[in-house]
XYZ file of C-alpha atoms in Angstrom:
715
model
C 110.142 109.594 120.000
C 110.720 105.366 119.932
C 110.012 103.561 122.508
C 112.803 100.441 123.188
C 112.099 97.373 124.807
C 113.209 97.094 128.159
C 116.132 94.895 128.914
C 117.471 92.595 131.792
C 119.759 95.956 132.140
C 117.202 98.751 132.456
C 115.542 96.697 135.184
C 117.540 98.647 137.983
C 117.644 101.880 135.941
C 114.796 104.707 137.839
C 111.140 105.130 136.094
C 111.355 108.763 135.113
C 107.352 109.422 134.683
C 104.284 106.776 135.579
C 101.044 107.058 133.044
C 97.923 106.143 134.978
C 95.154 104.974 133.174
C 91.211 104.453 134.156
C 90.092 102.382 131.524
C 91.006 100.417 128.114
C 90.839 102.945 125.045
C 93.120 105.015 127.725
C 95.393 102.507 127.959
C 95.667 101.518 124.866
C 95.479 104.865 123.394
C 98.979 105.170 125.673
C 100.486 102.446 124.816
C 99.933 103.007 121.054
C 101.124 106.660 121.554
C 103.935 105.273 123.015
C 105.523 102.203 120.940
C 104.461 99.894 124.022
C 103.315 96.294 122.921
C 102.274 93.074 125.150
C 105.657 92.180 124.943
C 106.404 95.096 127.391
C 104.218 94.257 129.666
C 106.127 93.396 133.350
C 104.146 92.114 136.578
C 104.455 92.554 140.115
C 102.703 91.212 142.546
C 99.496 91.165 141.066
C 99.386 94.171 138.868
C 100.207 94.268 135.155
C 102.228 97.098 133.535
C 104.138 98.209 130.506
C 107.347 99.650 131.174
C 109.581 101.181 127.934
C 112.556 103.913 127.068
C 111.463 107.286 125.358
C 114.278 108.048 123.743
C 114.920 112.363 124.133
C 118.284 113.557 122.495
C 122.388 113.159 122.918
C 121.835 109.658 124.046
C 119.050 110.875 126.690
C 115.779 109.307 127.607
C 112.778 108.462 129.814
C 112.119 105.203 131.404
C 108.401 105.282 131.316
C 105.589 102.665 133.148
C 102.496 102.539 132.263
C 99.544 100.908 134.484
C 95.658 100.473 134.378
C 92.928 100.939 136.992
C 90.989 97.322 137.372
C 88.280 99.313 137.788
C 87.426 103.402 137.473
C 86.563 105.681 140.662
C 88.906 107.699 142.920
C 89.599 104.433 145.184
C 91.144 102.595 142.658
C 92.884 105.225 140.899
C 94.750 106.061 144.673
C 95.574 101.906 145.101
C 96.615 101.961 142.161
C 98.926 105.594 142.199
C 100.073 104.514 145.996
C 101.238 100.815 144.487
C 103.138 102.765 141.282
C 104.748 104.739 143.959
C 105.846 101.630 145.955
C 107.282 99.374 143.888
C 108.427 101.943 140.763
C 109.515 105.574 142.750
C 108.509 107.240 139.654
C 110.303 110.839 139.644
C 106.498 112.262 138.381
C 103.602 110.850 137.525
C 100.317 111.856 134.873
C 97.078 110.557 134.949
C 96.057 110.601 131.355
C 92.406 110.252 129.822
C 88.544 111.011 128.696
C 86.500 112.860 131.003
C 83.427 114.427 130.557
C 82.650 118.800 129.460
C 81.101 121.017 132.251
C 79.574 122.450 129.542
C 76.525 122.065 126.829
C 78.738 124.022 124.167
C 77.039 126.684 123.301
C 79.315 129.503 123.829
C 82.401 130.054 122.103
C 84.740 129.484 124.595
C 82.949 126.005 126.195
C 85.238 123.730 125.733
C 84.369 121.414 122.403
C 84.475 117.363 122.209
C 88.299 115.866 121.662
C 89.088 119.092 123.671
C 92.476 118.919 126.019
C 91.719 119.712 129.751
C 95.167 120.184 131.255
C 94.526 120.077 135.108
C 95.414 123.596 137.105
C 93.575 121.499 140.135
C 91.489 118.701 141.194
C 88.558 119.493 142.653
C 87.119 117.142 144.736
C 82.932 117.584 144.859
C 81.807 115.300 147.124
C 82.483 115.762 150.605
C 80.187 117.976 152.963
C 77.783 117.139 155.380
C 74.406 115.619 155.122
C 71.641 117.863 157.470
C 68.219 118.575 157.949
C 68.829 121.929 155.353
C 70.246 119.571 152.557
C 74.291 119.001 151.885
C 76.089 121.506 152.807
C 79.425 120.923 150.467
C 82.772 121.332 151.598
C 84.678 120.331 148.486
C 89.185 119.936 147.933
C 91.343 120.797 146.004
C 94.482 119.478 145.027
C 96.902 122.235 143.080
C 98.725 120.873 139.929
C 102.256 120.533 140.604
C 104.409 123.684 140.077
C 107.306 122.002 138.475
C 104.969 120.320 135.730
C 102.442 123.249 135.677
C 105.006 125.740 134.472
C 106.555 123.341 131.551
C 103.255 121.982 130.042
C 101.951 125.733 129.851
C 105.147 127.182 127.835
C 105.275 123.820 125.528
C 105.520 125.063 121.520
C 101.905 124.350 119.534
C 100.973 121.034 119.746
C 100.601 119.731 115.972
C 101.342 116.811 115.907
C 99.545 114.007 114.419
C 96.236 112.055 116.929
C 96.253 108.799 114.665
C 92.064 108.740 115.269
C 89.777 110.586 113.382
C 87.355 112.112 114.850
C 84.000 111.196 114.861
C 82.003 114.130 113.283
C 84.516 114.069 110.047
C 85.905 116.691 110.944
C 89.540 117.955 110.758
C 89.695 120.585 112.988
C 92.153 120.605 115.399
C 91.805 120.272 119.426
C 91.934 122.911 121.920
C 94.846 123.134 124.517
C 92.830 124.299 127.550
C 93.610 125.131 131.427
C 91.451 124.780 134.196
C 89.791 122.792 137.347
C 88.844 119.443 136.735
C 86.332 118.426 138.922
C 86.798 114.289 140.520
C 84.059 111.846 142.396
C 82.219 109.047 142.663
C 79.898 109.241 140.020
C 79.145 108.798 136.131
C 77.697 112.636 135.646
C 75.065 111.873 132.588
C 72.388 114.534 133.257
C 73.164 118.801 132.665
C 71.246 119.857 135.068
C 74.168 117.429 137.657
C 76.253 119.173 135.288
C 75.367 122.586 135.652
C 75.595 122.472 139.431
C 78.664 120.954 139.286
C 80.336 123.828 137.638
C 78.871 126.316 139.685
C 81.165 125.025 142.282
C 83.716 126.773 140.685
C 84.127 129.221 137.771
C 86.767 127.714 135.938
C 85.752 124.131 136.460
C 86.112 122.440 132.383
C 86.043 118.866 132.618
C 84.465 116.184 134.731
C 85.501 112.461 136.048
C 86.059 110.086 138.499
C 89.660 109.068 138.663
C 91.464 112.909 139.512
C 91.122 112.889 143.529
C 91.909 109.638 144.210
C 95.775 110.072 142.088
C 95.864 113.476 143.869
C 95.248 112.550 147.412
C 97.560 109.398 146.771
C 100.750 111.489 145.644
C 100.317 114.514 147.749
C 99.897 111.894 150.943
C 103.512 109.778 149.675
C 105.592 109.749 151.650
C 108.145 111.518 149.479
C 105.481 113.584 147.183
C 106.078 113.430 143.843
C 105.146 115.775 141.059
C 101.969 114.852 139.412
C 99.447 116.353 136.398
C 96.293 115.537 135.255
C 95.553 115.263 131.221
C 92.250 114.565 130.109
C 90.657 115.366 127.136
C 86.736 115.857 126.433
C 84.563 112.577 124.777
C 80.570 113.367 125.946
C 78.995 116.444 127.403
C 78.093 114.668 130.455
C 74.439 114.857 129.148
C 72.094 112.069 128.620
C 73.518 111.924 125.052
C 76.497 111.021 126.686
C 77.724 108.622 124.803
C 81.474 106.439 123.720
C 81.605 107.265 120.143
C 84.088 110.423 121.405
C 85.985 108.431 123.737
C 88.899 106.485 121.317
C 89.627 109.662 120.000
C 89.231 111.600 123.161
C 92.255 109.085 124.576
C 94.336 109.492 121.141
C 94.394 113.498 122.090
C 95.030 113.161 125.184
C 97.724 110.357 124.754
C 100.010 111.814 122.299
C 99.532 115.195 123.868
C 101.354 113.715 126.535
C 104.384 112.239 124.795
C 104.503 115.378 122.544
C 105.192 116.664 126.451
C 107.562 114.141 127.502
C 109.026 114.927 124.588
C 109.528 118.576 125.555
C 112.233 117.332 128.415
C 110.248 118.957 130.972
C 112.268 117.462 134.039
C 116.245 116.050 134.314
C 116.083 112.569 133.035
C 117.296 109.800 136.007
C 119.325 107.914 134.433
C 122.747 108.291 132.323
C 122.627 109.252 128.122
C 122.339 106.336 126.160
C 126.270 105.187 124.807
C 125.853 105.132 121.639
C 127.828 102.458 121.061
C 125.681 100.373 123.232
C 124.635 97.311 121.585
C 121.111 96.172 123.753
C 119.918 99.869 121.912
C 117.097 98.847 119.586
C 117.198 101.876 118.277
C 120.397 102.915 117.834
C 122.653 100.327 117.189
C 123.819 99.151 113.723
C 123.036 95.703 112.436
C 126.648 94.142 111.764
C 125.539 91.284 111.504
C 125.502 91.209 107.003
C 128.277 93.619 107.221
C 131.465 92.302 104.548
C 135.054 92.306 106.748
C 136.132 95.369 104.619
C 132.344 97.137 106.415
C 133.885 95.563 110.324
C 137.184 97.012 109.716
C 135.906 100.508 108.383
C 135.291 101.498 112.405
C 134.486 105.271 112.880
C 136.469 104.900 116.268
C 139.738 104.066 113.492
C 138.945 107.322 112.678
C 141.657 110.497 113.388
C 139.885 113.234 114.765
C 138.192 115.122 111.847
C 140.383 113.623 109.271
C 139.037 110.657 108.596
C 140.171 108.549 105.680
C 136.401 106.335 105.618
C 135.984 102.743 103.509
C 133.056 103.449 100.638
C 131.318 100.636 102.009
C 131.257 102.447 105.842
C 127.188 102.570 106.906
C 126.664 105.597 108.884
C 127.812 106.244 112.486
C 125.389 105.701 115.589
C 125.817 108.745 116.375
C 125.480 110.491 112.761
C 121.647 108.283 113.344
C 121.405 109.770 116.567
C 121.696 113.450 115.864
C 118.873 112.801 112.880
C 116.561 111.492 114.787
C 117.119 114.759 117.013
C 115.883 116.743 114.020
C 113.620 114.838 112.151
C 111.559 113.670 115.528
C 110.243 117.263 116.485
C 108.752 117.527 112.544
C 105.709 116.920 110.928
C 106.444 114.771 108.155
C 103.083 112.864 106.307
C 103.348 109.051 106.415
C 103.084 109.053 102.753
C 106.257 111.465 102.178
C 108.370 109.560 104.460
C 107.634 106.242 102.336
C 107.656 108.130 98.665
C 111.131 108.618 100.000
C 112.525 106.140 101.633
C 111.436 104.244 98.538
C 113.212 106.145 95.742
C 116.846 106.212 98.199
C 117.028 102.346 98.199
C 117.849 99.748 96.567
C 115.700 97.996 94.757
C 116.192 95.204 96.782
C 115.195 96.547 99.783
C 111.928 94.560 101.523
C 108.614 96.773 100.699
C 107.598 98.514 104.154
C 105.179 96.405 105.973
C 105.673 97.633 109.595
C 104.101 101.244 111.710
C 101.038 101.593 109.461
C 99.587 104.609 110.650
C 102.688 105.535 112.722
C 105.074 108.030 111.187
C 107.276 108.408 113.714
C 107.787 104.919 114.302
C 108.254 104.440 110.313
C 110.742 107.773 109.833
C 113.128 106.220 112.916
C 112.776 102.382 110.734
C 113.864 104.508 107.549
C 116.647 105.960 109.096
C 118.546 103.204 110.617
C 117.238 100.719 107.683
C 118.824 103.044 105.134
C 121.663 103.578 108.036
C 122.791 100.410 107.539
C 122.881 99.885 103.672
C 126.591 100.318 102.119
C 127.596 103.582 101.156
C 127.560 102.785 97.272
C 130.297 105.807 95.458
C 129.580 107.736 93.446
C 125.755 106.454 93.588
C 123.763 108.622 95.808
C 124.257 106.622 99.825
C 120.484 105.708 100.368
C 120.287 107.772 104.183
C 122.051 111.010 102.206
C 119.171 110.728 99.908
C 116.260 110.384 102.004
C 117.045 113.146 104.121
C 117.386 115.019 100.781
C 114.391 114.300 99.418
C 112.534 114.422 102.967
C 114.144 118.125 103.044
C 112.109 118.932 100.223
C 109.001 118.767 102.175
C 110.303 120.731 105.515
C 108.582 124.157 105.343
C 110.044 125.622 108.181
C 113.365 127.351 106.764
C 115.350 126.617 109.822
C 114.593 123.409 110.466
C 115.318 122.245 106.919
C 118.904 124.467 106.785
C 119.618 122.180 110.393
C 118.936 118.716 108.405
C 120.773 119.577 105.410
C 123.640 120.937 107.408
C 123.939 118.137 109.058
C 123.158 115.264 105.968
C 126.263 117.411 104.368
C 128.363 116.766 107.562
C 127.562 112.977 107.286
C 129.079 113.525 103.865
C 132.161 114.930 104.861
C 132.422 111.905 107.943
C 132.222 109.114 104.443
C 134.373 111.359 102.232
C 131.972 111.961 99.845
C 130.579 115.499 97.779
C 126.855 116.244 99.404
C 127.215 118.762 96.247
C 126.818 115.496 94.032
C 124.414 113.261 96.061
C 121.523 116.452 95.658
C 122.898 116.323 92.268
C 121.851 112.794 91.475
C 118.926 112.735 93.795
C 117.237 115.973 91.405
C 118.172 114.048 88.491
C 117.320 110.605 88.921
C 113.554 111.891 90.852
C 113.445 113.814 87.036
C 114.336 110.805 85.053
C 112.336 108.528 86.812
C 109.941 109.796 89.303
C 111.544 108.070 91.459
C 109.587 107.560 95.259
C 106.358 107.919 93.583
C 103.538 106.067 95.077
C 101.229 105.396 92.822
C 97.207 105.293 93.273
C 95.221 105.108 96.032
C 92.324 102.112 96.254
C 89.587 101.777 97.934
C 88.787 97.959 98.373
C 85.591 97.050 99.774
C 84.406 93.655 100.791
C 80.909 92.655 100.046
C 80.195 89.194 102.094
C 76.958 87.026 102.245
C 76.062 86.446 105.808
C 75.759 82.569 106.786
C 72.087 83.485 108.091
C 70.544 85.529 106.193
C 71.194 85.525 102.348
C 70.108 89.152 101.785
C 72.027 91.069 104.548
C 75.781 91.154 104.578
C 78.533 92.078 106.134
C 80.985 95.132 104.346
C 84.313 96.007 105.443
C 86.528 98.479 103.598
C 90.142 99.208 103.260
C 92.764 102.121 102.244
C 95.702 100.533 100.378
C 98.183 103.868 99.942
C 101.832 103.184 99.916
C 102.423 99.470 100.110
C 100.204 100.149 103.590
C 95.797 98.816 104.556
C 94.224 101.054 106.686
C 90.915 100.080 107.653
C 88.393 102.052 107.173
C 84.832 102.325 109.871
C 80.810 101.560 109.298
C 78.446 100.895 111.482
C 78.459 97.546 112.412
C 76.393 95.350 110.275
C 74.692 92.730 109.151
C 73.234 95.367 106.098
C 70.564 94.888 103.104
C 72.406 95.198 100.029
C 70.160 97.905 99.407
C 71.883 100.333 101.943
C 75.004 99.619 100.117
C 74.892 102.739 98.137
C 75.133 105.443 101.360
C 77.727 102.777 103.287
C 79.731 102.862 99.851
C 79.421 107.002 99.850
C 81.156 106.849 103.635
C 84.371 104.779 102.985
C 84.440 107.406 99.907
C 84.557 109.780 101.999
C 86.643 108.313 104.739
C 89.706 106.891 102.588
C 90.129 110.758 101.123
C 90.138 112.306 104.503
C 92.456 108.756 105.212
C 94.586 109.805 102.782
C 94.844 113.913 103.368
C 95.848 112.517 107.032
C 98.574 110.834 105.593
C 100.073 112.987 102.955
C 98.891 116.543 103.527
C 99.529 116.884 99.732
C 97.941 113.945 98.508
C 94.808 116.565 96.775
C 95.897 115.458 94.123
C 95.260 111.990 94.533
C 91.857 112.122 95.933
C 90.084 112.037 91.946
C 92.421 109.142 91.120
C 91.111 106.412 93.809
C 90.177 103.343 92.373
C 87.460 101.437 94.226
C 87.437 97.717 93.509
C 84.426 95.842 94.968
C 84.185 92.381 96.400
C 81.381 91.132 95.173
C 79.602 87.726 95.269
C 79.075 85.873 91.766
C 75.294 86.492 91.551
C 76.116 90.155 91.952
C 79.005 91.052 90.025
C 76.459 92.247 87.245
C 74.554 94.802 89.216
C 75.145 98.897 88.277
C 77.254 100.261 91.378
C 78.797 102.776 88.386
C 75.844 104.054 87.989
C 75.171 104.530 91.986
C 74.474 108.675 92.708
C 77.558 109.923 94.863
C 78.332 113.766 95.667
C 80.867 115.981 93.861
C 80.022 118.684 96.100
C 76.819 119.380 96.465
C 76.278 117.963 93.005
C 75.193 114.238 92.622
C 76.745 111.748 89.665
C 77.294 108.419 89.086
C 80.312 107.123 90.517
C 81.591 105.325 87.901
C 81.670 109.002 86.356
C 83.888 110.415 89.829
C 86.217 108.038 89.575
C 87.856 104.654 88.237
C 85.157 101.988 89.751
C 85.824 98.296 88.633
C 84.061 94.707 90.489
C 85.589 91.932 91.932
C 85.003 88.605 92.476
C 84.845 87.553 96.254
C 84.225 84.030 95.886
C 87.642 84.054 93.660
C 89.360 85.842 96.310
C 87.711 84.540 99.408
C 86.560 81.249 98.915
C 88.126 77.976 99.130
C 87.005 76.239 95.688
C 89.323 78.709 94.224
C 92.165 77.938 96.132
C 93.688 75.329 94.229
C 93.435 74.941 90.173
C 91.304 77.740 89.456
C 93.671 79.973 91.467
C 96.764 78.770 89.448
C 95.022 79.023 86.415
C 94.259 83.233 87.623
C 97.614 83.657 87.954
C 98.738 82.147 85.382
C 96.771 84.303 83.043
C 97.627 87.148 85.154
C 101.334 87.227 84.885
C 101.182 86.609 80.998
C 98.746 88.892 79.905
C 99.682 91.237 77.372
C 101.286 94.444 78.590
C 102.475 96.491 75.758
C 100.602 98.560 72.927
C 100.212 95.967 70.455
C 100.538 92.828 71.715
C 97.389 92.412 72.741
C 96.102 89.897 69.710
C 92.464 87.603 69.486
C 94.076 84.849 70.522
C 93.727 86.247 74.412
C 89.691 87.413 73.808
C 87.208 85.130 74.240
C 83.647 86.367 72.878
C 80.222 85.866 73.838
C 78.006 87.920 70.919
C 74.850 85.577 70.802
C 73.174 83.193 73.602
C 74.745 80.411 72.051
C 78.742 81.404 72.644
C 77.409 81.459 76.121
C 76.894 77.590 76.211
C 78.929 76.030 74.134
C 82.449 74.986 75.354
C 82.491 78.053 77.212
C 85.323 77.339 79.988
C 87.526 75.541 77.594
C 87.181 78.793 75.087
C 88.110 80.371 77.942
C 90.623 77.838 79.165
C 92.518 78.086 76.047
C 92.346 81.959 74.692
C 90.636 83.499 77.902
C 93.068 86.500 79.420
C 89.760 88.764 78.303
C 85.780 88.026 78.207
C 84.079 90.600 76.608
C 80.144 89.845 75.943
C 77.671 91.696 73.577
C 74.813 90.415 75.532
C 73.311 91.164 78.758
C 74.058 89.184 81.927
C 71.034 88.839 83.318
C 69.970 86.546 86.273
C 66.603 86.510 84.211
C 68.772 84.474 81.637
C 69.816 80.906 80.455
C 72.544 80.169 81.388
C 72.025 83.447 84.204
C 74.490 85.799 85.362
C 76.229 83.270 88.231
C 76.559 80.727 85.860
C 77.963 82.264 83.468
C 80.711 84.676 85.201
C 80.979 81.426 87.247
C 82.556 79.213 84.640
C 84.270 83.194 83.832
C 86.249 82.921 87.125
C 86.526 78.780 87.083
C 88.372 78.856 83.572
C 90.678 81.702 85.432
C 90.061 84.626 83.655
C 91.345 87.872 84.750
C 89.255 90.545 82.836
C 86.063 90.578 81.461
C 83.478 93.158 80.510
C 80.055 92.831 79.545
C 76.754 94.825 79.214
C 73.804 95.438 81.539
C 71.661 95.786 79.256
C 70.803 95.315 75.123
C 73.044 97.102 72.884
C 71.253 97.230 70.241
C 73.842 96.772 66.604
C 75.757 93.552 67.657
C 78.750 94.698 64.657
C 78.525 98.582 65.929
C 78.757 97.368 69.579
C 81.907 94.809 69.012
C 83.414 97.692 66.799
C 83.149 100.021 69.860
C 84.112 97.678 72.542
C 87.058 96.019 70.063
C 88.871 99.857 69.944
C 88.382 100.399 73.109
C 90.546 97.402 73.668
C 93.019 97.700 71.219
C 93.573 101.364 70.963
C 96.093 101.592 74.367
C 97.970 98.834 76.893
C 95.631 96.486 78.289
C 96.512 97.687 82.015
C 95.011 100.637 80.969
C 91.484 99.830 80.083
C 90.305 100.547 83.597
C 91.297 103.903 82.682
C 89.521 103.901 79.037
C 86.261 103.120 80.540
C 86.504 105.472 83.200
C 87.039 107.926 80.647
C 84.315 106.401 78.564
C 81.387 107.138 81.444
C 82.697 110.631 81.934
C 82.072 110.649 78.264
C 78.699 109.140 78.254
C 76.769 110.957 81.471
C 76.950 113.903 78.447
C 75.558 111.797 76.365
C 71.583 112.256 76.407
C 70.864 108.832 74.177
C 69.541 106.180 76.714
C 71.187 103.545 74.847
C 74.470 104.644 75.094
C 76.401 101.620 75.636
C 79.095 103.071 78.313
C 76.321 103.795 80.989
C 75.670 100.127 81.075
C 79.548 99.010 80.521
C 80.555 96.571 83.939
C 84.186 95.893 84.108
C 85.765 92.966 86.746
C 89.334 93.824 87.030
C 90.098 90.929 89.130
C 94.550 91.868 90.031
C 95.481 88.617 92.140
C 98.470 90.793 93.486
C 95.471 93.516 95.192
C 93.549 91.740 97.757
C 92.122 92.675 101.218
C 94.372 92.104 103.925
C 92.294 89.868 106.054
C 92.387 87.311 102.533
C 94.229 83.647 104.301
C 97.591 82.884 102.369
C 98.158 86.072 100.140
C 99.578 85.434 96.641
C 102.532 88.247 96.708
C 102.484 91.825 98.547
C 100.861 94.230 96.661
C 102.001 96.974 93.920
């Protein structure tokens, strides 16, 4: 469900749930799950809170407030909880975050890293008496609120997305466990101490430092509030304790908390939202761009059951709410949502840049945007086409039928034939493969360190469906010798991310295009020959994926931002695209050393869409690789192909390269080089030219997200 920003009107509403977090990673995970931003901050006395609204079905909603402790431990938890109750008077409170495991994980039923623990009780282990014979424990326990406990243990199986990759690289789902949560004042990072604590109660599942203070403040308040503790396991509370699992565990706890509230465990304290309210950022249609005809075609002007609707009428606010009520309970992949949106929206619609990595927010955003677009009879109404395409990806037959029935009802309101719309969707998708999001790209930036020329900062992004997804690497700087292993990690993570975005994307994994942005002096390195795993088999990466090099300097360096960039743009935009359009006038050949010296810049400026060299570009030659390729970049040449070793007979080599270029559209050159590399691996002759060719494919339309002054959006 979507959180909407608070308004002055909402300041007087009652808070349904207050969510307490202990550390920054927990609070950020909760805010991310509930779509709360910095603009949702509210200050009361010396504290800062985050406030928003969680939409339910039929116009109902919960008012939510989130808070973070100023420091860990039970005293701070008690103080913050008391402040929350005093200032906000919430109907219920949740403590959401991370905890250490109460076991070593050796037994089958032990809690695993990432598992969520629903606290049946909070066990305070610090109380007791220190006497001559040692400490005599006097533990104290607080039970969870019975109503919340009964509701949370009855929710359907949680299948929602977590949004953070597991540190171990696995795709296993976290288990949802019930048990006692031990709470104290110390960070436990020693196995013997952990085991001693766990021995105090046979049902202890987790160990943390805030549950007791949180529970005590609730129980001792004047009018006791409902409360529940949700903690995900982030370490084993032993000497190997680290923060590696904290982001994942925090995301598990936060997203489960949201899932639990979406199940409506308590009656909302506020009146249902009026679908015609103008202050609702979720449901109110945008009328600022309506024509007079659209404005007159109000649902209110219809006679009950017999509405005559103008064809340009936008979808009603109530219908939008009903659509979101159904879709909000489904687990639809982000790529499926984007694909369906692009297939259903007019060509002039702006590309989706919002909600990357947030499928539910993206889904509601698409519904709202498409609902505001006019129904273009007899063409496919944008929202109805969108719903029809989404329904094909819903496995549950009952939910699929509900969505299709709702779509048919909306069509009746608009006075259009749903069977016609469904037929047109099938025809459009079959004819144009509408909704295709294209190939996924792995963009890798290799930036030389300012302090040591032998070290590099390396970053990677997955680019798919017009959205960038940052990939994680061990913090640098790195020696270039480490790059093959780092590239392997980036490939694996990008494929895992691709599957998390679109569960049907297995066919896309082998279509991943790898583009590596290198400093000019490294453009001639043999990246395509680096060994990468295909299961247990190692093969050159250029035979497994389409691998091209890109210019880091031309993309990032300020020296290329003026005239060279203008050359680059012009050549790319005017490149020949159709088969037969490419001629010798588009090419600049370098068949001997003299071709690399004499007026190379001027030749490239005149006909340099494509630079083809038949002699190797090496650091040791004169002119060296940096000088030659620097000239290629200066002249704006976007495409270049050159060998990394001598090719033998120049005439034979030139014919092979010419055939490679001429036999297909120029834009298919990366595919052709990839096919040649795959074929060459079967040829045992070491001098096969395709084993030693580098392809520069420098598309100015596709650059990393951190590039300043982007030329245009990626395609």
